[in-house]
């Protein structure tokens, strides 16, 4: 079945708990989503990806699923979800669910049964091992919560968890577990959803020898369970038995995936995903993880994006994004809070006019920025807590860690969406589950709606431009001035159409000279991020801080 339509999607990611509270209990929900479907559509978006909205005890805010076939009561119920799907479809918007099957919640029925004995229908659903020398089976550490093994006296064995203790890894080597996964997929596809974002899907096959890993305080052993020996076999099974039978698509999340891996999984005979989420360009201001912060390097950013654009061109498909629920807000990272408006628009221009499917994250469209909490007690995420433990071990004080968390934690992107300047940013009439960013009186949807030059209205223009000129969606990417540390300039070409994208990453004025063969004449300007056009002539521009301009030649 051809599902090529995914190439022309613009996806809006909803992290439901913070999106919009429709029933006044302080948590975002599907009533809120229903209310805002027209708003989402108005952005030029034609698909919604829901981060997990299934029942969950929230060890990892929904990424620990305790029932794969229901909706979390905080968000509504299955009937309400079905209504959201139908209403989205009426508006020509697709719905994508998060499929979290590397692990379940420890509260899932399968796990509750599995932990009871070594001999029951679910005993092999998870990864259980005997201890070694009075301790765990090997030296692996989890990504989220200390060691990767937890002892269970009933079985006198350890279970493995790559993430939090409440997220036991499923044993995908067990064919029954794979059948369960397929059953879950069919359940949602039959209900009418249009695809999946598959969570850490490349972790599902582990090295059967479970050898010790390279000693690291976090994620030790990852080399033995990321892209393991049976990964391709299991993914092909999912693809052939389910995905290929529906008009749907799959975007895979896979940490530590380069463009080469993406080619392996998304092209040719072994194509098991339609696209993969790249992490490379999200490491332009850190080492491996956001928490190990470094100064932003535009060169790293350009190199990563360029590699994916050029290596995948004509063979595979890109997923484009610069924000999601796992990272701090991008303006605070790669742009400038001082030039919030300009840098927010510029970053969108840099990221979303190249080939691939754009994914934007709630609040990004109004230029939301990082949060500033006054105390560590206000944080709510297992990752923040784990990093605190690790940093404290290395002698970092609480005060210092608060600063680090305020800058680098993914909770920065999980504050409620700022709808207007009324109490709690119009997010809820109750007490918000997580404090609203204090800047909501100036940064909110209502203010942006009223301003034709707002970040919100810029996103609308940008997606309109992109959707009406296929050169941006399918074009061939070529970078100019690669070594420039403050300028990102690339061209897109398709048949006779050409576009030039010029983005300043500087907080100062910047002189720009056109690459050979390009005219910067006003008549070619298709988009610009200041209220007035950039100044210059056909050969050069005098760019203001974070200025962006797009030239289109048809
Ligand atoms: C990736 C998800 O995006 C993240 O939020 C989650 O914590 C981990 N996978 C574990 O499921």
XYZ file of C-alpha atoms and ligand atoms in Angstrom:
565
model
C 0.000 0.000 0.000
C 1.408 3.390 -0.883
C 1.596 5.710 2.051
C 3.575 8.453 0.326
C 1.254 11.071 1.810
C 3.420 11.165 4.919
C 5.915 13.199 2.924
C 3.573 16.142 2.758
C 2.562 16.172 6.377
C 3.300 18.875 8.892
C 2.995 17.239 12.292
C 2.055 18.920 15.564
C 3.147 17.077 18.690
C 0.839 17.122 21.690
C 2.161 16.321 25.149
C -1.365 16.178 26.462
C -0.897 16.878 30.173
C 0.365 20.355 29.362
C -1.603 21.179 26.249
C -5.007 22.411 27.402
C -7.192 21.500 30.354
C -10.811 21.205 29.274
C -12.352 19.973 32.532
C -10.655 22.149 35.127
C -8.726 19.473 37.036
C -5.348 21.054 36.357
C -4.133 18.569 33.739
C -4.401 18.930 29.981
C -6.792 16.476 28.362
C -8.581 15.422 25.200
C -11.430 17.859 25.859
C -8.802 20.554 25.507
C -7.495 18.989 22.322
C -10.962 18.823 20.816
C -11.453 22.487 21.609
C -8.184 23.403 19.884
C -8.364 21.318 16.714
C -9.239 24.323 14.578
C -6.341 26.234 16.072
C -3.957 23.383 15.271
C -5.308 23.161 11.759
C -4.894 26.918 11.343
C -1.120 26.527 11.687
C -0.980 24.681 8.399
C -0.631 21.417 10.243
C -2.167 18.245 8.856
C -1.239 15.644 11.456
C -1.094 15.308 15.222
C 1.276 13.066 17.128
C 0.162 12.242 20.635
C 2.850 11.496 23.163
C 1.449 8.566 25.191
C -2.095 9.117 26.437
C -2.611 5.584 27.757
C -3.207 4.671 31.400
C 0.072 5.010 33.258
C 1.288 5.487 36.825
C 3.564 8.181 35.374
C 6.978 6.959 36.453
C 7.988 8.603 33.153
C 4.891 10.700 32.436
C 3.124 8.223 30.213
C 6.126 6.453 28.693
C 5.373 3.715 31.217
C 2.171 2.236 29.863
C -0.035 0.118 32.123
C -2.766 -0.548 29.557
C -2.088 -0.279 25.830
C -5.704 -0.308 24.777
C -7.230 2.449 26.822
C -6.926 6.176 27.509
C -5.606 7.631 30.769
C -8.597 8.825 32.848
C -6.802 12.170 33.316
C -7.168 12.709 29.564
C -10.674 11.326 28.966
C -11.715 7.925 27.655
C -11.752 5.862 24.476
C -14.992 7.408 23.228
C -13.565 10.882 23.589
C -10.399 9.811 21.834
C -12.422 8.340 18.983
C -14.228 11.661 18.723
C -10.854 13.446 18.485
C -9.769 11.074 15.715
C -12.995 11.605 13.789
C -12.941 15.368 14.207
C -9.279 15.506 13.159
C -10.043 13.414 10.094
C -12.933 15.710 9.184
C -10.356 18.492 9.115
C -7.989 16.419 6.976
C -5.585 15.852 9.810
C -3.955 12.497 10.520
C -3.431 11.089 14.008
C -0.250 9.343 15.103
C 0.079 7.451 18.361
C 3.208 6.896 20.391
C 3.971 3.204 20.475
C 6.026 2.422 23.574
C 6.924 -1.244 23.401
C 10.521 -1.493 24.456
C 9.140 -1.496 27.970
C 5.829 -1.394 29.820
C 4.953 0.025 33.208
C 5.699 -2.205 36.193
C 1.977 -1.740 36.876
C 1.033 -3.460 33.647
C -0.864 -6.695 34.190
C 1.791 -8.647 32.247
C 4.505 -7.511 34.607
C 2.455 -8.027 37.743
C 1.948 -11.633 36.646
C 5.470 -12.075 35.339
C 7.084 -11.151 38.620
C 5.089 -13.726 40.591
C 6.989 -16.850 39.503
C 9.348 -18.343 36.943
C 6.563 -20.450 35.640
C 3.391 -18.679 34.566
C 1.947 -17.558 31.221
C 3.737 -14.199 31.493
C 6.986 -15.283 33.120
C 8.943 -14.850 29.859
C 7.394 -11.548 28.870
C 10.270 -9.606 30.432
C 14.028 -9.933 30.704
C 14.728 -11.936 33.826
C 18.212 -13.113 34.811
C 19.839 -14.785 37.749
C 22.228 -12.667 39.775
C 26.002 -13.093 39.682
C 28.301 -13.209 42.705
C 25.561 -11.962 44.978
C 24.771 -8.991 42.738
C 23.023 -8.148 39.461
C 23.715 -10.149 36.275
C 26.067 -7.520 34.794
C 27.242 -3.929 35.246
C 24.586 -2.209 33.109
C 23.178 1.059 34.344
C 19.847 2.493 33.276
C 19.366 5.769 31.467
C 16.980 7.024 34.117
C 17.372 5.457 37.544
C 20.575 3.859 38.835
C 21.455 0.268 37.907
C 19.617 -1.445 35.067
C 18.583 -4.459 37.193
C 16.025 -4.787 39.952
C 15.825 -7.787 42.262
C 12.473 -9.531 42.799
C 12.449 -11.985 45.725
C 9.437 -13.994 44.455
C 11.530 -15.161 41.504
C 14.920 -14.744 43.133
C 15.873 -13.005 39.872
C 16.532 -9.582 38.432
C 14.553 -7.812 35.729
C 16.165 -5.393 33.325
C 15.082 -1.788 32.831
C 16.890 0.468 30.369
C 14.912 3.413 31.760
C 13.244 3.847 35.187
C 12.621 0.988 37.630
C 8.944 1.293 36.795
C 9.710 0.608 33.102
C 10.705 -3.070 32.799
C 11.995 -4.010 29.331
C 9.892 -6.464 27.392
C 11.473 -9.679 26.154
C 10.963 -9.253 22.413
C 12.689 -12.595 21.785
C 9.489 -14.168 23.032
C 7.193 -14.596 19.989
C 4.147 -14.119 22.223
C 5.355 -10.624 23.108
C 5.758 -9.775 19.437
C 2.214 -10.961 18.822
C 1.042 -8.681 21.635
C 2.807 -5.735 19.982
C 1.136 -6.473 16.658
C -2.187 -6.793 18.404
C -1.739 -3.345 19.984
C -0.828 -1.841 16.616
C -3.885 -3.367 14.950
C -6.103 -2.168 17.769
C -5.256 1.495 17.158
C -5.079 1.231 13.395
C -8.492 -0.411 13.350
C -9.781 2.449 15.445
C -8.620 4.781 12.679
C -5.219 6.153 13.679
C -2.802 6.769 10.829
C 0.531 5.673 12.176
C 2.983 5.453 15.007
C 5.964 7.166 16.464
C 7.879 4.192 17.809
C 9.606 4.943 21.082
C 13.275 3.846 21.472
C 12.375 1.118 19.062
C 15.975 0.162 18.294
C 16.397 -1.045 21.914
C 14.062 -4.019 21.512
C 16.708 -6.676 20.784
C 19.387 -7.320 23.402
C 22.701 -9.137 23.087
C 21.766 -12.665 24.288
C 25.056 -12.967 26.229
C 24.360 -9.848 28.302
C 28.062 -8.965 28.559
C 29.335 -6.170 30.785
C 29.230 -2.745 29.161
C 31.690 0.100 28.909
C 31.604 1.550 32.442
C 29.519 4.722 32.446
C 27.380 6.144 35.267
C 24.389 6.356 32.916
C 23.463 3.975 30.067
C 26.346 1.575 30.657
C 25.693 -1.406 28.376
C 23.772 0.534 25.745
C 26.140 -0.839 23.101
C 24.642 -4.274 23.887
C 20.987 -3.391 23.539
C 20.777 -0.610 20.985
C 20.480 -2.135 17.481
C 20.838 -5.662 18.806
C 21.158 -8.855 16.735
C 17.456 -9.545 16.090
C 16.310 -5.990 15.660
C 15.813 -6.123 11.903
C 14.019 -9.442 12.087
C 11.472 -8.149 14.603
C 10.965 -4.851 12.824
C 10.354 -6.642 9.539
C 7.798 -8.790 11.232
C 5.954 -5.716 12.514
C 6.174 -4.103 9.118
C 5.050 -7.054 7.054
C 2.408 -8.413 9.389
C 0.825 -5.097 10.306
C 2.109 -1.792 8.970
C 2.148 -2.809 5.303
C -1.434 -3.926 5.572
C -2.733 -0.498 6.537
C -2.589 2.955 4.995
C -0.313 4.259 7.723
C 3.266 5.286 8.418
C 5.937 4.881 11.062
C 8.484 7.328 12.389
C 11.100 5.712 14.566
C 12.841 7.135 17.560
C 16.274 5.697 17.955
C 18.967 7.344 20.050
C 22.485 7.427 18.615
C 21.326 6.992 15.033
C 23.369 8.592 12.283
C 22.373 9.189 8.677
C 23.966 5.868 7.730
C 21.731 3.946 10.137
C 18.751 5.885 8.882
C 19.506 4.680 5.379
C 19.718 1.120 6.603
C 16.292 1.233 8.240
C 14.372 3.505 5.892
C 15.462 2.553 2.379
C 15.802 -0.459 0.116
C 14.578 -3.962 0.910
C 15.186 -3.539 4.611
C 12.968 -0.522 4.889
C 11.145 -0.978 8.165
C 10.402 2.659 9.008
C 9.245 5.564 6.863
C 11.538 7.961 8.640
C 13.733 8.247 11.707
C 14.217 10.959 14.274
C 17.776 12.262 14.167
C 19.526 13.238 17.381
C 22.695 14.581 15.741
C 21.520 18.133 15.199
C 20.134 18.241 18.740
C 23.633 17.759 20.093
C 24.957 21.075 18.790
C 25.191 22.502 22.321
C 25.935 19.419 24.370
C 27.884 16.195 24.540
C 25.674 13.127 24.015
C 22.933 14.425 26.317
C 21.466 17.899 26.918
C 22.700 17.833 30.509
C 26.353 17.935 29.505
C 26.074 21.413 28.148
C 28.521 23.081 25.716
C 28.370 26.393 23.848
C 26.153 26.177 20.784
C 28.087 25.325 17.630
C 26.375 26.315 14.395
C 28.931 24.263 12.503
C 27.854 21.104 14.318
C 24.211 21.932 13.684
C 24.758 22.507 9.965
C 26.957 19.468 9.586
C 24.353 17.188 11.148
C 21.444 18.533 9.112
C 23.522 18.550 5.947
C 24.592 14.938 6.398
C 21.004 13.732 6.724
C 19.840 15.868 3.792
C 22.526 14.737 1.395
C 22.847 11.082 2.399
C 19.118 10.431 2.388
C 18.296 12.409 -0.761
C 16.437 10.287 -3.314
C 16.740 7.185 -1.111
C 15.001 7.826 2.170
C 13.022 10.445 4.009
C 13.851 12.924 6.784
C 11.889 13.861 9.898
C 12.573 17.536 10.613
C 12.351 18.892 14.130
C 14.063 21.192 16.593
C 11.816 20.745 19.609
C 9.995 17.997 21.399
C 9.158 16.928 24.943
C 12.673 15.553 25.513
C 14.638 18.784 25.099
C 14.702 22.315 26.480
C 13.111 24.981 24.280
C 15.141 25.647 21.165
C 15.152 29.452 21.334
C 16.872 29.199 24.717
C 19.369 26.726 23.268
C 20.233 27.706 19.705
C 18.693 31.151 19.511
C 18.466 33.967 22.014
C 15.882 34.847 24.634
C 16.852 38.478 24.125
C 15.958 38.161 20.434
C 13.190 35.665 21.129
C 10.912 36.756 18.330
C 13.591 37.009 15.647
C 15.527 33.917 16.620
C 12.357 31.847 17.012
C 11.323 32.678 13.464
C 14.832 32.271 12.119
C 15.209 28.797 13.651
C 11.930 27.720 12.082
C 13.172 28.991 8.719
C 16.472 27.150 9.042
C 14.871 23.868 10.059
C 11.669 23.559 8.054
C 12.464 24.557 4.493
C 14.530 21.510 3.739
C 13.367 18.115 2.552
C 11.477 15.962 5.033
C 8.397 16.015 7.210
C 8.330 18.830 9.800
C 7.352 18.012 13.371
C 6.616 20.937 15.649
C 6.018 20.755 19.351
C 3.231 22.490 21.271
C 4.199 26.033 22.226
C 7.031 26.171 19.703
C 4.735 28.051 17.347
C 4.491 30.964 19.797
C 8.182 30.951 20.670
C 7.938 29.584 24.199
C 11.254 29.625 26.047
C 12.849 27.823 28.973
C 11.370 27.940 32.432
C 13.151 29.223 35.536
C 12.268 27.305 38.681
C 13.323 28.552 42.109
C 13.849 25.206 43.758
C 14.670 21.628 42.844
C 11.495 20.558 44.669
C 9.428 22.001 41.837
C 10.824 19.583 39.234
C 8.763 16.542 38.328
C 10.776 14.309 36.048
C 12.689 11.134 36.796
C 15.514 12.291 34.514
C 16.017 15.508 36.465
C 16.126 13.498 39.696
C 18.557 10.954 38.295
C 20.870 13.608 36.924
C 20.806 15.292 40.301
C 21.995 12.070 41.947
C 24.795 11.708 39.391
C 25.894 15.345 39.559
C 25.840 15.270 43.380
C 28.080 12.182 43.280
C 30.561 14.227 41.282
C 30.480 16.952 43.928
C 28.102 19.425 42.254
C 26.147 21.439 44.855
C 22.344 21.608 44.906
C 22.451 25.281 44.019
C 24.668 24.643 41.034
C 22.531 21.718 39.918
C 19.405 23.904 40.040
C 21.075 26.171 37.499
C 22.005 23.201 35.318
C 18.475 21.783 35.486
C 16.931 25.142 34.641
C 19.074 25.298 31.556
C 19.151 21.708 30.375
C 16.215 19.728 31.705
C 13.512 18.497 29.360
C 10.967 19.847 31.826
C 11.585 23.204 30.208
C 9.361 22.092 27.375
C 6.714 20.552 29.599
C 5.231 23.679 31.158
C 1.615 24.345 30.176
C 0.938 25.933 26.811
C 0.352 29.665 27.243
C -3.004 30.436 25.695
C -3.636 33.960 26.966
C -2.691 36.435 29.682
C -5.414 35.409 32.162
C -4.660 33.381 35.316
C -2.564 30.270 34.606
C -2.164 31.438 31.018
C -5.689 30.245 30.237
C -4.390 26.675 30.425
C -6.693 25.626 33.252
C -9.353 27.007 35.557
C -7.968 24.732 38.272
C -4.501 24.438 39.750
C -2.043 23.514 37.013
C -0.261 20.197 37.557
C 3.022 21.971 36.709
C 3.602 25.694 37.087
C 3.034 27.939 34.110
C 6.116 29.809 32.863
C 6.124 33.240 34.520
C 6.477 34.976 31.164
C 2.947 33.983 30.062
C 1.553 37.503 30.209
C 3.662 38.512 27.236
C 4.185 35.181 25.504
C 0.834 33.598 24.694
C -1.341 32.509 21.784
C -3.876 35.342 22.128
C -1.151 37.996 21.949
C 0.350 36.295 18.913
C -3.019 36.005 17.188
C -3.462 39.758 17.488
C -0.070 40.567 15.976
C 0.384 39.966 12.240
C 4.169 39.798 12.748
C 4.122 37.344 15.639
C 6.027 34.089 15.767
C 2.691 32.278 15.428
C 1.751 34.087 12.250
C 5.253 33.529 10.927
C 4.873 29.762 11.378
C 1.640 29.969 9.414
C 3.337 31.834 6.578
C 6.278 29.462 6.614
C 4.132 26.336 6.309
C 1.979 27.977 3.636
C 5.112 28.720 1.636
C 6.427 25.219 2.131
C 3.205 23.430 1.244
C 2.630 25.494 -1.882
C 6.174 25.079 -3.239
C 7.286 21.490 -3.499
C 10.890 22.559 -3.928
C 11.054 22.823 -0.137
C 9.541 19.391 0.416
C 11.300 17.360 -2.262
C 14.155 19.566 -3.376
C 17.855 18.781 -3.378
C 19.788 20.463 -0.616
C 23.088 22.224 -1.080
C 24.871 24.221 1.557
C 26.830 27.447 1.063
C 29.457 29.032 3.312
C 29.793 25.834 5.302
C 32.579 27.178 7.479
C 30.763 30.314 8.517
C 30.080 30.130 12.254
C 27.223 32.632 12.262
C 25.458 32.058 8.984
C 23.366 29.167 7.717
C 22.729 29.370 4.004
C 21.390 26.584 1.827
C 19.686 26.193 -1.491
C 16.953 23.793 -2.494
C 16.533 22.774 -6.126
C 13.824 20.829 -7.908
C 13.469 20.866 -11.692
C 13.419 24.545 -12.621
C 12.560 25.750 -9.126
C 15.202 27.005 -6.784
C 15.180 28.558 -3.344
C 17.838 30.183 -1.225
C 17.485 30.172 2.547
C 19.579 32.694 4.465
C 19.683 32.610 8.266
C 21.789 34.667 10.612
C 22.663 33.040 13.917
C 24.301 36.214 15.144
C 23.074 38.694 17.747
C 24.974 41.393 15.805
C 24.581 42.725 12.300
C 25.993 40.444 9.632
C 27.059 41.094 6.076
C 25.883 38.525 3.548
C 27.146 38.187 0.008
C 25.041 36.135 -2.369
C 26.497 32.873 -3.631
C 27.261 32.855 -7.339
C 24.212 32.656 -9.565
C 21.706 33.944 -7.013
C 20.035 37.304 -7.111
C 18.826 38.884 -3.885
C 16.479 41.259 -5.663
C 13.328 42.103 -3.794
C 11.093 40.428 -6.341
C 12.460 37.028 -5.274
C 11.898 37.442 -1.562
C 9.297 34.903 -0.444
C 9.618 35.188 3.337
C 11.425 37.339 5.902
C 11.295 37.437 9.667
C 11.418 41.166 10.484
C 8.339 43.306 9.815
C 10.227 44.906 6.919
C 12.295 43.248 4.207
C 16.045 42.798 4.646
C 18.078 45.676 3.323
C 20.649 45.281 0.587
C 20.732 44.890 -3.165
C 20.868 42.069 -5.640
C 24.303 40.954 -4.401
C 24.415 41.552 -0.704
C 22.331 41.884 2.436
C 22.916 43.687 5.717
C 21.340 41.220 8.073
C 20.062 42.321 11.447
C 20.374 40.032 14.511
C 18.902 36.609 13.768
C 17.467 37.843 10.499
C 16.217 35.263 8.020
C 15.185 35.608 4.406
C 13.976 33.149 1.813
C 14.363 33.738 -1.932
C 12.349 31.748 -4.403
C 13.142 31.469 -8.134
C 10.561 29.822 -10.367
C 11.913 8.427 24.554
C 10.798 9.343 24.933
O 10.708 10.395 24.007
C 11.103 9.824 26.330
O 10.253 10.860 26.725
C 11.002 8.644 27.250
O 11.353 9.054 28.549
C 11.928 7.506 26.807
N 11.867 7.278 25.402
C 11.571 6.225 27.500
O 10.358 5.735 27.022
